[in-house]
Coordinates of C-alpha atoms in Angstrom, one line a residue:
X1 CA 163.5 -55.5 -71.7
X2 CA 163.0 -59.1 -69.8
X3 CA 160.9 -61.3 -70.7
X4 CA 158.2 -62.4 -69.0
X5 CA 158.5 -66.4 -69.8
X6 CA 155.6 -67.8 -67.5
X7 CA 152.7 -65.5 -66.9
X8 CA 149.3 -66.3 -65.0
X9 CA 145.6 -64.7 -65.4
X10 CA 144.3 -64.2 -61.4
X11 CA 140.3 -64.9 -63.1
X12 CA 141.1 -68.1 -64.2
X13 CA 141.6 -71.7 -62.3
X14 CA 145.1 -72.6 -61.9
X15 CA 144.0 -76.1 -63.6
X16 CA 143.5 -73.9 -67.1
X17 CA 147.2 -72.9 -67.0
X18 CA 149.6 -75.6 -68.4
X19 CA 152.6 -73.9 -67.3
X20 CA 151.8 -74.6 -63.7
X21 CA 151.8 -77.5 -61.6
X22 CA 150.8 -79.0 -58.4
X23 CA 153.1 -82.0 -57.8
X24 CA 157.1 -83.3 -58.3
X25 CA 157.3 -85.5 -61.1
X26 CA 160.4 -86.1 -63.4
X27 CA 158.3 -86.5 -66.5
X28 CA 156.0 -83.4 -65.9
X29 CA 156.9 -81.4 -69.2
X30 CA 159.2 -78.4 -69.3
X31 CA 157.2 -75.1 -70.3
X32 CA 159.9 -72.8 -71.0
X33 CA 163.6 -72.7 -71.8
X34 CA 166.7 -70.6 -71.2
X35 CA 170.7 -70.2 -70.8
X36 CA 172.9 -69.6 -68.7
X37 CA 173.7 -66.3 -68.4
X38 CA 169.7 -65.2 -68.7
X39 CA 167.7 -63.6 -66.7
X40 CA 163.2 -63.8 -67.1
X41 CA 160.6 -63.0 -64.6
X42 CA 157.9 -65.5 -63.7
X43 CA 154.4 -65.0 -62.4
X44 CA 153.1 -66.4 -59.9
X45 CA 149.7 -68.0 -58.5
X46 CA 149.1 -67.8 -54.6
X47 CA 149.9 -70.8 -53.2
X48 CA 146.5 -71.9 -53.4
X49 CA 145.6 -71.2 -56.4
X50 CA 143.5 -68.5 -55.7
X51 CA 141.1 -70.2 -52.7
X52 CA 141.6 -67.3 -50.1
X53 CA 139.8 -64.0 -50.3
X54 CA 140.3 -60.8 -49.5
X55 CA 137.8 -60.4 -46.8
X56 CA 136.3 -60.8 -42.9
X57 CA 135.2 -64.6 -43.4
X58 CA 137.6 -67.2 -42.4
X59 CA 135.6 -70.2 -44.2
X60 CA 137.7 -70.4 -46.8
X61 CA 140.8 -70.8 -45.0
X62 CA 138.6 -73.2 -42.8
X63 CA 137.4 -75.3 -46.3
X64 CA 140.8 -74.8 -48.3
X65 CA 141.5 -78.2 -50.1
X66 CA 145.2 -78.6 -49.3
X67 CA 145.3 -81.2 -51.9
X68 CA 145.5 -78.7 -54.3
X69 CA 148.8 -77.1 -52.9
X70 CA 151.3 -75.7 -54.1
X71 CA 150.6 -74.3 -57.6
X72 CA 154.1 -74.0 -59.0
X73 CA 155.3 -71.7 -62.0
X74 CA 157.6 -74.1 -64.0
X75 CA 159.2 -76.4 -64.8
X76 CA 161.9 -73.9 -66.6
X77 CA 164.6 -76.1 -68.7
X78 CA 168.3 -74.7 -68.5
X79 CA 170.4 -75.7 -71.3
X80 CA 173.5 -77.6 -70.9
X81 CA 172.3 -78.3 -67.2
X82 CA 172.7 -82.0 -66.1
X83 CA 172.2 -84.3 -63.2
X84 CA 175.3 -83.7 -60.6
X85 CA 175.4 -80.1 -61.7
X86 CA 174.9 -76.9 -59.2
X87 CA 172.2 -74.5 -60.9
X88 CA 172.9 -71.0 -59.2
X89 CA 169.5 -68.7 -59.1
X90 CA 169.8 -65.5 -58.5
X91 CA 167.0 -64.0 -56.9
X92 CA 166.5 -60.3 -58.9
X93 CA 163.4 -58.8 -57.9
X94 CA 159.7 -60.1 -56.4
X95 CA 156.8 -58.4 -56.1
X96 CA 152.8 -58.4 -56.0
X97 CA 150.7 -57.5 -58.7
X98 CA 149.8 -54.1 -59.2
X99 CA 145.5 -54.9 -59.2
X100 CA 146.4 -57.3 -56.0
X101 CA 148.2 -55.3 -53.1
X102 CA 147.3 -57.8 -50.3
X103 CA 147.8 -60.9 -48.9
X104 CA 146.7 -63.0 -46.3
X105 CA 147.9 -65.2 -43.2
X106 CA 146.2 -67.7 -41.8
X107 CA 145.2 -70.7 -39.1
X108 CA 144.1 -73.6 -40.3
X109 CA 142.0 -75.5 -38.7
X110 CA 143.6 -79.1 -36.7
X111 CA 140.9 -81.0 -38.7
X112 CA 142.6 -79.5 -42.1
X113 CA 146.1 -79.0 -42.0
X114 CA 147.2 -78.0 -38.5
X115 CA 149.8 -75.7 -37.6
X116 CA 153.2 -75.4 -35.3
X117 CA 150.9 -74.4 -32.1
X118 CA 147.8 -76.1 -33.3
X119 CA 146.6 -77.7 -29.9
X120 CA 146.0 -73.8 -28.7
X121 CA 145.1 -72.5 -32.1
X122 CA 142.7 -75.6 -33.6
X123 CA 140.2 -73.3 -35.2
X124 CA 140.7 -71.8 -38.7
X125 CA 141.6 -67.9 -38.2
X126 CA 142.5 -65.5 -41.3
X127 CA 144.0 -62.1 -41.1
X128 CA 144.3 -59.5 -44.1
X129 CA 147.2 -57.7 -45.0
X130 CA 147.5 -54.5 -47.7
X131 CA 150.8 -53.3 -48.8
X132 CA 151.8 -49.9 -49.3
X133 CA 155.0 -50.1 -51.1
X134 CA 157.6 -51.9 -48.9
X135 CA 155.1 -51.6 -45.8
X136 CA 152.5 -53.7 -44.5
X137 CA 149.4 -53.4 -42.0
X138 CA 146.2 -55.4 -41.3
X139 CA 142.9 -53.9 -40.4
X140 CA 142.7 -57.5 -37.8
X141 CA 146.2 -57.2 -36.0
X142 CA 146.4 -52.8 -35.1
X143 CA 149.8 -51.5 -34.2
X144 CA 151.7 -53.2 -36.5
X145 CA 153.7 -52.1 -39.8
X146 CA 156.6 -53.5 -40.8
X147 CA 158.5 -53.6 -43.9
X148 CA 158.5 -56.7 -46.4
X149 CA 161.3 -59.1 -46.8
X150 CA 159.6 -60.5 -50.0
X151 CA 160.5 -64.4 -51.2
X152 CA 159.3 -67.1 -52.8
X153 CA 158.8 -69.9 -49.8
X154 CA 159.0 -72.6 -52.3
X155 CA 161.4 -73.2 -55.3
X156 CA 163.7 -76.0 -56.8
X157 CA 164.4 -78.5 -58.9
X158 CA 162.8 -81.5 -60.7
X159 CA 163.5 -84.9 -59.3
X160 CA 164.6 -87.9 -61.0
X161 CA 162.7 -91.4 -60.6
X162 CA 165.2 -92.7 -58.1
X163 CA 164.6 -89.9 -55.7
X164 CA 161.1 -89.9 -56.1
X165 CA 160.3 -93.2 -55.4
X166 CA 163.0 -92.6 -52.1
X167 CA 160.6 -89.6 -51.1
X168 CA 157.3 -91.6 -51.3
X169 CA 158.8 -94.6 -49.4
X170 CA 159.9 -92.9 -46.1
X171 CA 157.2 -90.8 -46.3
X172 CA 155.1 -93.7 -46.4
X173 CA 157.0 -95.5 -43.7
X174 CA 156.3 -92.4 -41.7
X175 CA 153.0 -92.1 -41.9
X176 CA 152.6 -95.8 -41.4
X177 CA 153.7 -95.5 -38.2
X178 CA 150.6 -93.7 -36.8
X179 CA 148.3 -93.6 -40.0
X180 CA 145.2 -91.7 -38.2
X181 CA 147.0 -89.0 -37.0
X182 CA 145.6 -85.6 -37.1
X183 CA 146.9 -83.8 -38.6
X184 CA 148.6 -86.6 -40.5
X185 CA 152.5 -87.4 -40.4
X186 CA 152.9 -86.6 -43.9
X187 CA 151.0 -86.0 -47.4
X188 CA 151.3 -88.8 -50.1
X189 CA 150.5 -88.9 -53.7
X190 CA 147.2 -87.9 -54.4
X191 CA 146.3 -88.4 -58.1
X192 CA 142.5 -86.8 -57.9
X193 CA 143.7 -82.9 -57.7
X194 CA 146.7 -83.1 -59.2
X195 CA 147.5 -80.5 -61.9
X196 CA 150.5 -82.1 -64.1
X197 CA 151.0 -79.1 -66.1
X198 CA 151.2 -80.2 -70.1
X199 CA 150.7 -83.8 -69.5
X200 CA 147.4 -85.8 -70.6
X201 CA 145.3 -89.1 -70.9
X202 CA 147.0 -91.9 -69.2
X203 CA 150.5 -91.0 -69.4
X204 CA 149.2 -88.0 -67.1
X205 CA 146.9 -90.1 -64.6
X206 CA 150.1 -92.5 -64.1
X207 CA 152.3 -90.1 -63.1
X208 CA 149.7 -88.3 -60.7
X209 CA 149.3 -91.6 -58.9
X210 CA 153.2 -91.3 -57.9
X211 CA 154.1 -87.9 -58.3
X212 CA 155.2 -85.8 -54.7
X213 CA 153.6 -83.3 -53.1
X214 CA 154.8 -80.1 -52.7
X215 CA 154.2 -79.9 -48.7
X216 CA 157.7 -80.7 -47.0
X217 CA 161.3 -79.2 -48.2
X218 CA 163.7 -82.3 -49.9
X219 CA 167.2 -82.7 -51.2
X220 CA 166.0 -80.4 -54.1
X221 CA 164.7 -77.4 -52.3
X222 CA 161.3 -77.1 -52.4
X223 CA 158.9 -75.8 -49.7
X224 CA 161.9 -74.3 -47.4
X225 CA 160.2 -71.1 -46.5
X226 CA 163.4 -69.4 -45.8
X227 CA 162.4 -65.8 -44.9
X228 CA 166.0 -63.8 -46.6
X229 CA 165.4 -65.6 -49.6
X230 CA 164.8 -62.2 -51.2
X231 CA 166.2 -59.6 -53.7
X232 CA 169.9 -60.0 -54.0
X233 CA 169.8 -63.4 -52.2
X234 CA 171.1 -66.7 -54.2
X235 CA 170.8 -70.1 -54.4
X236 CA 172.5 -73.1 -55.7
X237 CA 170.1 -76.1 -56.2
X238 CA 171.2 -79.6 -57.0
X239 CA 170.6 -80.8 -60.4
X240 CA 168.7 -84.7 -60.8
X241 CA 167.1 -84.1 -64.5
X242 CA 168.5 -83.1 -67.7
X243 CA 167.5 -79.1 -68.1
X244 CA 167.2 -78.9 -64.1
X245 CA 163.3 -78.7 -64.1
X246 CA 163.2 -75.4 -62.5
X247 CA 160.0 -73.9 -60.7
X248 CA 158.8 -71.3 -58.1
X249 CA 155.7 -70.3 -56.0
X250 CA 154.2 -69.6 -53.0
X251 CA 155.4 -66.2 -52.9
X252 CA 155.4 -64.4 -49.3
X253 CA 155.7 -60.6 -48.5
X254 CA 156.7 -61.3 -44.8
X255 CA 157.4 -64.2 -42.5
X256 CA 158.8 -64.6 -39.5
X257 CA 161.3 -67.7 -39.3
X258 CA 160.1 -71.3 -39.5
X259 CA 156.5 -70.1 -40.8
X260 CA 154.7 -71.0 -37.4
X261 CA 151.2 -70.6 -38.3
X262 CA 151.7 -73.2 -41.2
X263 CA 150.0 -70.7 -43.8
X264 CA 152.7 -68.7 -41.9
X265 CA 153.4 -65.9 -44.0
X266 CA 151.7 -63.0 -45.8
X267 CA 150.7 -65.2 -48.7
X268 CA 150.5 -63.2 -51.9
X269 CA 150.6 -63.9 -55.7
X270 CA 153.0 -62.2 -57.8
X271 CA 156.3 -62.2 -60.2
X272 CA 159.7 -62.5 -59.7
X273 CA 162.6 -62.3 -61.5
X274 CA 165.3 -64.6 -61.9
X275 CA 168.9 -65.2 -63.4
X276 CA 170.2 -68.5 -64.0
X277 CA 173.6 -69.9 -64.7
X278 CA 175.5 -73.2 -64.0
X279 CA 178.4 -74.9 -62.1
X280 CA 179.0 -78.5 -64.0
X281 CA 179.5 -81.6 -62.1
X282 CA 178.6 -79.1 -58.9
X283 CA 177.7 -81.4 -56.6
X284 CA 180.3 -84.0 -56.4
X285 CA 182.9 -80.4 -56.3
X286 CA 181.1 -79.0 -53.1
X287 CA 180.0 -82.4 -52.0
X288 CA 176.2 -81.0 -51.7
X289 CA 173.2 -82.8 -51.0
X290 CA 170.7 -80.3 -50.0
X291 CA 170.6 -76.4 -51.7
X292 CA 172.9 -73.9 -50.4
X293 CA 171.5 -70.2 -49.9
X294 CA 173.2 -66.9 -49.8
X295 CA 171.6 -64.1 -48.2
X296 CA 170.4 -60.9 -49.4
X297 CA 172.4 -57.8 -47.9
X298 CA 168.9 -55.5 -48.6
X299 CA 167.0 -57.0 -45.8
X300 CA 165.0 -53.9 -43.0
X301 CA 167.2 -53.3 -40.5
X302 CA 166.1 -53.9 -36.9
X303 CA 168.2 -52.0 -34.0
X304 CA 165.8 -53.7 -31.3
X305 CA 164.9 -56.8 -30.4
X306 CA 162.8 -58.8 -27.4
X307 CA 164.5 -62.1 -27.4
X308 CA 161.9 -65.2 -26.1
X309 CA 163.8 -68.5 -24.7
X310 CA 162.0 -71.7 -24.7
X311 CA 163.5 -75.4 -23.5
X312 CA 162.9 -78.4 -24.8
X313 CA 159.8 -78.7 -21.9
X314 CA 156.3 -79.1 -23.2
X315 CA 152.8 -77.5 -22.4
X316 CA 152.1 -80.2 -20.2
X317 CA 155.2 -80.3 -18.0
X318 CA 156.9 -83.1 -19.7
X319 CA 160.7 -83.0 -20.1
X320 CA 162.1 -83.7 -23.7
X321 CA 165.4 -84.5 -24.8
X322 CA 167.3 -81.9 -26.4
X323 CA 164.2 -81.3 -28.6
X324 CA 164.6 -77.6 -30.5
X325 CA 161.1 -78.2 -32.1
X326 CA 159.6 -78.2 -28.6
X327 CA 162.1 -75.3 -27.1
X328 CA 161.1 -73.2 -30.4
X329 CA 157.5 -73.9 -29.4
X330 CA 157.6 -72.9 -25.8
X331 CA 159.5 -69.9 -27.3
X332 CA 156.6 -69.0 -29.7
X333 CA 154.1 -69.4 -26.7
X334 CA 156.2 -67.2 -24.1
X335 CA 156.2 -64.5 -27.2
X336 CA 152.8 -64.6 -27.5
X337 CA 151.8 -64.4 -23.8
X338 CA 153.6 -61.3 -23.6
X339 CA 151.9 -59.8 -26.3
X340 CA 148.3 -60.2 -25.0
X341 CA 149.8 -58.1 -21.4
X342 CA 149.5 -55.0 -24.3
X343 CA 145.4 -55.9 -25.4
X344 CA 146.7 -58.3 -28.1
X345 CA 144.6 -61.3 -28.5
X346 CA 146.0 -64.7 -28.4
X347 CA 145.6 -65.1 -31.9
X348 CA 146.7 -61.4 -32.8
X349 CA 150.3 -62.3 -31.1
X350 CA 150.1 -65.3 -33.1
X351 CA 150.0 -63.3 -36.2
X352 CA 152.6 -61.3 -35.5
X353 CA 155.4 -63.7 -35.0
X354 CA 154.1 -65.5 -38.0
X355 CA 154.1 -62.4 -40.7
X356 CA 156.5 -60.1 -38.7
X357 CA 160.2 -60.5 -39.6
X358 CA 160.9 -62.5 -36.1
X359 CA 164.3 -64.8 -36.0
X360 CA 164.5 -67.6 -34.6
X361 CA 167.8 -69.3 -33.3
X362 CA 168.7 -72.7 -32.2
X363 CA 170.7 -71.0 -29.3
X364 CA 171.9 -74.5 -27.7
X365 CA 171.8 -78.2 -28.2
X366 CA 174.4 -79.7 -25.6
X367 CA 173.7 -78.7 -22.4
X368 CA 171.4 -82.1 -21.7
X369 CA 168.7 -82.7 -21.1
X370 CA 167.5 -79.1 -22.1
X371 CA 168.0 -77.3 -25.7
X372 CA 167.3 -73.8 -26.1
X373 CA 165.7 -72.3 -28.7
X374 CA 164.5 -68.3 -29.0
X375 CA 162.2 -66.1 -30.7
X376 CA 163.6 -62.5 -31.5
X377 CA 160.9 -60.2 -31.8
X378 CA 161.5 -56.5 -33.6
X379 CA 159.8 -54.0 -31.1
X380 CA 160.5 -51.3 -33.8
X381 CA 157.1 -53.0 -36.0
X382 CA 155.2 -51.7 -33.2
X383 CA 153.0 -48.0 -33.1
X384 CA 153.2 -48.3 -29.6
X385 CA 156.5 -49.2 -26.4
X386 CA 156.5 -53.0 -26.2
X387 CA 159.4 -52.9 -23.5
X388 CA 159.4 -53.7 -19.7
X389 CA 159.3 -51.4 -17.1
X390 CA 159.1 -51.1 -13.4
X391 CA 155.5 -49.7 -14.1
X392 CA 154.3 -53.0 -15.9
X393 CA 153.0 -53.1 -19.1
X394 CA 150.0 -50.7 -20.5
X395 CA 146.8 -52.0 -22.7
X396 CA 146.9 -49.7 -25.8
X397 CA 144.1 -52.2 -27.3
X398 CA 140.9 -52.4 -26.1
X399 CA 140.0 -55.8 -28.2
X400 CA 137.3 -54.4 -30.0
X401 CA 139.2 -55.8 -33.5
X402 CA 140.5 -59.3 -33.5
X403 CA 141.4 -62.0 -36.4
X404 CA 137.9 -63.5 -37.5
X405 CA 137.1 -67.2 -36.7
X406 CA 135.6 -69.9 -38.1
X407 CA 134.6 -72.7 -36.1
X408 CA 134.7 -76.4 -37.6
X409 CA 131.6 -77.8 -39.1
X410 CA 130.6 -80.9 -37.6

């Protein structure tokens, strides 16, 4: 039977479980050890540690301290792995817990944390998804089920010194460039809620003060949110620490590509189980900087798709050059616009290319001054025809149920 190396208890804080941790250090102690050739399942906290509930009140997605993210399952040594080696995950099985079959998406609010269409969506929404074996539905978006392509959206590998102190100077530069944005450029250290895992006293408050947060994706993996990153799928990671430093969280049970509501997905805590082996002296062989995924071939299959273009021209009018960001935006808005012509809500059809399996494809970057980016939308996830006729479209909702709000306190 496999062993269960890191597990979790969902009544207790986070904070009381020193085989998590909230930050990217090198130092930050390894909790567990295996070879290569093993395979273990982890468990998993919610990305935030337990802070969302399961229930009509959007306040705590609203008053979620983002400081606190992402609580992290690891770090897992390797043995024999070394700095310039490849460590090859692959990705087993993921699941929720039995006693938690639900998960949640959410808004956050522009004052705390933002999101990809943020300027139409500043107010902190929260819908409630329930799993029924591979299927998912919410009781705030009706008409939708769709089957789960479970993942973690954040894993990787610990950093050395050196590429710490590279993160947390660009970063820096970044954010110094317009330091009271909102949302901000980036997130810097933040030693006052970080969780270090096993380390203590002074030793623990030093590295806090320096330590990364777990926000962005970086040459070690990290938050990528890649949505096939599920059963069957693999990954090589780069290697910067002697035993690799693994760790994994914020596990999703759906998610449409590039995570557009920011808490994106259909958050969820859970296990998953792993196998690890290594490819010495990896990186300088493949000449790889960043990880390298390969796909799952047990992903749903979806026969149908509504395909939304978008050019790199904004909200306002304004032309961009070849900007995908703003094409996949103006994508993501034309989506959602044709979703309300059906009694959708705006922030309904927002849900639904967030937590739906959508795809989204950079479809052209040469053609100046325009790129084109699009949003492929599943109509099969629907109870209900989606599709354009010469008879226009029919409202099958009558917007009696919508996602529940929670206005910013001044």
């Amino acid at each position: 039977m496999t062993d269960t190396i890191i597990k979790i208890d969902l009544s207790k804080s986070a904070y009381d479980n020193d085989q998590v941790h909230n930050r990217w250090h090198p130092d930050i102690p390894m909790v567990a050890t295996v070879k290569p050739g093993d395979d273990f399942i982890v468990e998993c906290y919610d990305w935030t540690g337990g802070q969302i509930e399961n229930n009509d009140d959007a306040s705590d997605v609203r008053d979620v301290d983002l400081s606190q993210v992402h609580f992290l399952s690891g770090p897992i040594a390797v043995e024999g792995a070394e700095p310039g080696d490849l460590l090859e995950v692959d990705i087993l099985d993921i699941g929720a817990f039995a006693e938690q079959q639900w998960g949640f998406n959410g808004f956050f609010s522009k004052k705390n944390g933002g999101g990809f269409l943020t300027d139409r969506f500043p107010e902190a929404q929260k819908s409630i998804w329930d799993f029924n074996g591979m299927m998912t539905s919410s009781r705030h978006v009706p008409g939708v089920e769709f089957a789960g392509i479970l993942h973690p959206g954040l894993i990787g590998c610990l950093p050395d010194k050196k590429m710490l102190d590279m993160w947390n100077t660009r970063e820096k530069a970044l954010v110094d460039t317009d330091p009271e944005r909102v949302p901000e450029l980036a997130t810097l250290p933040y030693a006052e809620t970080a969780h270090m895992g096993r380390m203590s006293g002074e030793e623990k408050m030093q590295a806090a003060a320096e330590a990364a947060r777990t926000v962005p994706p970086r040459e070690h993996g990290g938050n990528c949110d890649i949505k096939d990153l599920t059963r069957g799928a693999k990954v090589y990671f780069p290697v910067y620490v002697d035993g690799a430093g693994l760790s994994v969280g914020d596990l999703h049970f759906s998610q449409g590509d590039g995570e557009i509501t920011f808490c994106g997905a259909i958050e969820m805590a859970g296990w998953i189980h792993m196998r690890v082996n290594l490819i010495k002296d990896g990186m300088a062989k493949y000449q790889v900087k960043n990880p390298i995924f390969k796909p799952s071939k047990m992903v749903p299959k979806y026969d149908d798709y509504l395909i939304f273009e978008g050019i790199s021209v904004d909200e306002d009018g304004k032309q961009h050059y070849l900007d995908t960001s703003v094409a996949y935006r103006q994508a993501c808005h034309n989506a959602i616009n044709y979703l309300t012509q059906f009694g959708y809500s705006e922030a309904q059809g927002y849900a639904i290319i967030g937590c739906a399996p959508v795809q989204g494809h950079i479809s052209g970057v040469v053609d100046i001054p325009n790129s084109c980016a699009t949003l492929w939308l599943p109509t099969d996830i629907f109870k209900f025809d989606v599709q354009l006729n010469p008879e226009g479209p029919e409202k099958h909702l009558d917007g009696s149920v919508d996602i529940p709000k929670a206005p910013d306190l001044d």
